[in-house]
């Protein structure tokens, strides 16, 4: 009887040790999924946030769509801390609302880009985005777009489901995330402290050649602002949809998907 008890105890100990080993093994294993599975247009409900390393630490990004010209589009969840001018204002006729090489374009492509981790910089794709032509901004009767190759850029008025107008070109593709909320409140964005702020879009407002579209902080209405106004910035960029993400502890209170 005593021998049976010892044998039974030995079996129990072996099973317990095996379970502990399995738990440790599974705990150390990363369960990866492709980032496109987090996209809003993959499933409306569930997690759509991925955390990306910037100089300040991990920052949340919303996975807007898995099919922005075949790539997965990410939008910074919080506005950047510092408001900025879209461009300098020189004079009427200078077409300062033209996006290429504006102050905003240069900031995103250089200063902001280099706040991202080296691996993230490698993962971000060059995209041919639609922008309003300089001729269209220059008070002409035409309203046309052209392609501009960039890694980091801004949303357009059309992409956030802004009102269609003879003064704004249809740049890019209409995004389901914004189109699903026609009252516009989904466009409202804030800083980390919860304070809302107007933020820039990339679409020129061609009534004047020095006005650009923006999102208002109170009701999410798409309006316009002069290029030298200082508004908030909300960067977007694309990566491949099969880029792996996995769950990681971000802080003492938070766990989320990360790209590393």
Coordinates of C-alpha atoms in Angstrom, one line a residue:
X1 CA 0.0 0.0 0.0
X2 CA 2.8 2.3 0.9
X3 CA 4.6 1.5 -2.3
X4 CA 1.5 2.3 -4.3
X5 CA 1.2 5.7 -2.6
X6 CA 4.9 6.5 -3.4
X7 CA 4.3 5.4 -7.1
X8 CA 1.1 7.6 -7.3
X9 CA 2.9 10.5 -5.8
X10 CA 5.7 10.1 -8.3
X11 CA 3.3 10.1 -11.2
X12 CA 1.5 13.3 -9.9
X13 CA 4.9 15.1 -9.6
X14 CA 5.9 14.1 -13.1
X15 CA 2.6 15.4 -14.5
X16 CA 2.9 18.6 -12.6
X17 CA 6.5 19.2 -13.8
X18 CA 5.3 18.4 -17.4
X19 CA 2.5 21.0 -17.2
X20 CA 4.9 23.6 -15.8
X21 CA 7.3 23.0 -18.7
X22 CA 4.5 23.3 -21.2
X23 CA 3.3 26.6 -19.7
X24 CA 6.8 28.0 -19.7
X25 CA 7.3 26.9 -23.3
X26 CA 4.1 28.3 -24.6
X27 CA 4.6 31.5 -22.6
X28 CA 8.0 32.1 -24.3
X29 CA 6.6 31.4 -27.8
X30 CA 5.4 34.4 -29.8
X31 CA 2.0 33.9 -31.4
X32 CA 2.2 35.9 -34.6
X33 CA -0.6 37.1 -36.9
X34 CA -0.3 39.1 -40.1
X35 CA -1.1 42.8 -39.5
X36 CA -3.9 42.8 -42.2
X37 CA -6.0 40.7 -39.7
X38 CA -6.2 43.8 -37.5
X39 CA -7.5 46.0 -40.3
X40 CA -10.9 47.7 -39.8
X41 CA -12.2 46.4 -43.1
X42 CA -11.2 42.8 -42.1
X43 CA -13.5 43.0 -39.1
X44 CA -15.3 46.0 -37.6
X45 CA -15.2 44.6 -34.0
X46 CA -12.1 43.6 -32.2
X47 CA -8.6 45.0 -32.0
X48 CA -7.4 47.4 -34.6
X49 CA -4.4 48.9 -32.8
X50 CA -0.7 48.0 -33.3
X51 CA 2.1 49.6 -31.2
X52 CA 5.1 51.0 -33.1
X53 CA 8.3 52.3 -31.6
X54 CA 9.1 56.0 -31.9
X55 CA 11.7 58.0 -30.0
X56 CA 9.3 58.5 -27.2
X57 CA 8.5 54.8 -26.9
X58 CA 5.6 52.7 -28.2
X59 CA 2.8 54.6 -29.9
X60 CA -0.6 53.2 -31.0
X61 CA -1.5 53.2 -34.6
X62 CA -4.9 52.3 -36.1
X63 CA -5.0 49.7 -38.9
X64 CA -7.4 51.4 -41.3
X65 CA -7.5 49.1 -44.2
X66 CA -5.8 46.0 -45.7
X67 CA -6.2 47.3 -49.2
X68 CA -4.9 50.7 -49.8
X69 CA -3.8 50.1 -53.3
X70 CA -3.0 46.5 -52.2
X71 CA -1.1 47.5 -49.0
X72 CA -2.1 47.9 -45.3
X73 CA -2.6 51.5 -44.2
X74 CA -1.8 52.6 -40.7
X75 CA -2.8 55.9 -39.0
X76 CA -1.3 57.4 -35.9
X77 CA -3.9 57.2 -33.2
X78 CA -2.9 60.3 -31.3
X79 CA -1.9 63.6 -32.9
X80 CA 1.8 64.5 -32.9
X81 CA 2.6 66.7 -29.9
X82 CA 3.6 69.8 -31.8
X83 CA 1.2 71.7 -34.2
X84 CA 2.8 72.9 -37.4
X85 CA 2.2 75.1 -40.4
X86 CA 1.4 73.3 -43.7
X87 CA 3.6 75.7 -45.6
X88 CA 4.9 79.2 -45.7
X89 CA 2.6 81.9 -47.2
X90 CA 4.4 83.9 -49.8
X91 CA 1.7 85.7 -51.8
X92 CA -1.4 85.0 -53.7
X93 CA -0.3 83.2 -56.9
X94 CA 2.5 81.3 -55.3
X95 CA 0.4 78.1 -54.9
X96 CA 1.6 77.4 -51.4
X97 CA -1.2 74.8 -51.0
X98 CA 0.7 72.5 -53.3
X99 CA 1.7 69.4 -51.3
X100 CA 5.0 68.3 -52.8
X101 CA 8.0 69.8 -50.9
X102 CA 5.8 71.9 -48.6
X103 CA 6.9 72.3 -45.0
X104 CA 4.6 69.5 -44.1
X105 CA 5.8 67.1 -46.7
X106 CA 9.4 67.8 -45.8
X107 CA 8.7 67.3 -42.1
X108 CA 7.0 64.0 -42.5
X109 CA 9.5 62.6 -45.0
X110 CA 12.5 63.6 -42.9
X111 CA 12.0 64.6 -39.2
X112 CA 9.1 62.4 -38.4
X113 CA 10.3 59.4 -40.4
X114 CA 13.6 59.4 -38.4
X115 CA 11.7 59.2 -35.1
X116 CA 10.7 55.6 -36.1
X117 CA 12.8 52.6 -35.2
X118 CA 15.3 51.5 -38.0
X119 CA 13.3 48.3 -38.6
X120 CA 10.1 50.3 -39.0
X121 CA 11.8 52.6 -41.4
X122 CA 12.6 49.6 -43.5
X123 CA 9.1 48.2 -43.4
X124 CA 7.4 51.3 -44.6
X125 CA 6.6 51.2 -48.3
X126 CA 6.9 53.9 -50.9
X127 CA 3.4 54.7 -52.2
X128 CA 2.2 56.6 -55.2
X129 CA -0.4 58.8 -53.6
X130 CA -2.8 61.2 -55.3
X131 CA -2.3 64.9 -54.9
X132 CA -4.0 68.0 -56.5
X133 CA -1.9 69.3 -59.4
X134 CA -0.3 72.8 -59.2
X135 CA -2.3 73.8 -62.2
X136 CA -5.6 73.0 -60.5
X137 CA -4.5 75.0 -57.4
X138 CA -3.6 78.0 -59.5
X139 CA -7.2 79.3 -59.9
X140 CA -7.8 77.4 -63.1
X141 CA -11.0 75.8 -64.3
X142 CA -9.5 72.3 -64.0
X143 CA -9.4 70.0 -61.0
X144 CA -7.0 67.1 -61.6
X145 CA -4.6 64.9 -59.6
X146 CA -1.1 63.6 -60.1
X147 CA 0.9 60.9 -58.5
X148 CA 3.6 61.6 -55.8
X149 CA 5.8 58.9 -54.4
X150 CA 6.1 59.1 -50.6
X151 CA 6.5 56.9 -47.5
X152 CA 4.9 59.1 -44.9
X153 CA 1.9 61.4 -45.8
X154 CA -1.4 62.8 -44.7
X155 CA -5.0 61.7 -45.2
X156 CA -6.9 63.4 -48.0
X157 CA -10.4 65.0 -47.7
X158 CA -11.8 62.3 -50.0
X159 CA -10.3 59.5 -47.9
X160 CA -11.9 60.7 -44.7
X161 CA -15.3 60.9 -46.5
X162 CA -15.3 64.7 -46.6
X163 CA -18.0 66.5 -48.6
X164 CA -17.4 66.4 -52.3
X165 CA -16.9 69.8 -53.8
X166 CA -15.8 71.5 -57.1
X167 CA -13.0 73.0 -55.0
X168 CA -11.4 69.8 -53.8
X169 CA -10.0 66.9 -55.9
X170 CA -10.9 63.3 -55.1
X171 CA -7.5 62.1 -53.9
X172 CA -6.9 58.5 -53.0
X173 CA -9.7 56.0 -52.1
X174 CA -12.6 56.5 -49.7
X175 CA -11.8 54.6 -46.5
X176 CA -14.6 52.5 -44.9
X177 CA -13.6 53.5 -41.4
X178 CA -14.6 57.1 -42.0
X179 CA -17.5 56.3 -44.5
X180 CA -19.2 54.1 -41.8
X181 CA -19.7 57.2 -39.6
X182 CA -21.4 59.8 -41.8
X183 CA -21.8 62.3 -38.9
X184 CA -18.1 62.9 -39.0
X185 CA -17.4 62.4 -35.3
X186 CA -15.0 59.5 -36.0
X187 CA -12.7 62.0 -37.7
X188 CA -12.1 63.9 -34.4
X189 CA -8.6 63.3 -33.0
X190 CA -6.8 64.3 -29.8
X191 CA -3.4 64.5 -28.2
X192 CA -2.4 62.0 -25.5
X193 CA -3.8 64.2 -22.8
X194 CA -7.3 64.0 -24.4
X195 CA -7.3 67.5 -25.8
X196 CA -8.8 67.7 -29.3
X197 CA -7.3 69.8 -32.0
X198 CA -7.8 70.7 -35.7
X199 CA -5.5 68.7 -37.9
X200 CA -4.3 68.9 -41.5
X201 CA -5.3 66.9 -44.5
X202 CA -3.3 66.9 -47.7
X203 CA -6.0 68.2 -50.1
X204 CA -5.8 71.7 -51.4
X205 CA -8.9 73.9 -51.2
X206 CA -8.7 75.6 -54.5
X207 CA -10.8 78.7 -53.9
X208 CA -7.5 80.3 -52.9
X209 CA -4.1 78.9 -53.7
X210 CA -3.0 79.2 -50.1
X211 CA -5.8 77.1 -48.4
X212 CA -5.7 73.4 -47.5
X213 CA -8.4 71.2 -46.1
X214 CA -8.4 70.2 -42.4
X215 CA -10.5 68.4 -39.8
X216 CA -12.2 70.5 -37.1
X217 CA -11.6 69.5 -33.5
X218 CA -15.2 69.9 -32.2
X219 CA -17.5 68.1 -34.6
X220 CA -15.0 66.5 -37.1
X221 CA -16.2 68.7 -40.0
X222 CA -13.9 68.9 -43.0
X223 CA -13.1 72.6 -43.6
X224 CA -10.1 74.6 -44.7
X225 CA -7.3 76.7 -43.2
X226 CA -4.6 79.0 -44.6
X227 CA -1.3 77.3 -45.1
X228 CA 0.6 79.3 -42.4
X229 CA -1.9 78.3 -39.6
X230 CA -0.5 75.9 -37.0
X231 CA -2.7 72.8 -36.8
X232 CA -2.0 69.3 -35.5
X233 CA -0.4 66.5 -37.6
X234 CA -1.6 62.9 -38.0
X235 CA 0.8 60.8 -40.1
X236 CA -0.2 57.7 -42.1
X237 CA 1.9 55.1 -44.0
X238 CA 1.6 51.7 -45.6
X239 CA 3.3 48.3 -44.9
X240 CA 2.8 44.8 -46.4
X241 CA -0.3 43.1 -45.1
X242 CA 1.6 39.9 -44.2
X243 CA 4.0 41.8 -41.8
X244 CA 3.9 39.8 -38.5
X245 CA 2.7 41.3 -35.3
X246 CA 2.5 39.7 -31.8
X247 CA 1.2 40.4 -28.4
X248 CA 3.6 42.0 -25.9
X249 CA 3.5 43.8 -22.6
X250 CA 3.7 47.5 -23.4
X251 CA 3.6 48.8 -19.9
X252 CA 2.5 47.6 -16.4
X253 CA -1.1 48.2 -17.3
X254 CA -1.2 47.5 -21.1
X255 CA -0.6 44.6 -23.5
X256 CA -1.0 45.0 -27.2
X257 CA 0.2 43.9 -30.7
X258 CA 3.6 45.2 -31.7
X259 CA 5.9 45.3 -34.7
X260 CA 9.5 44.5 -33.9

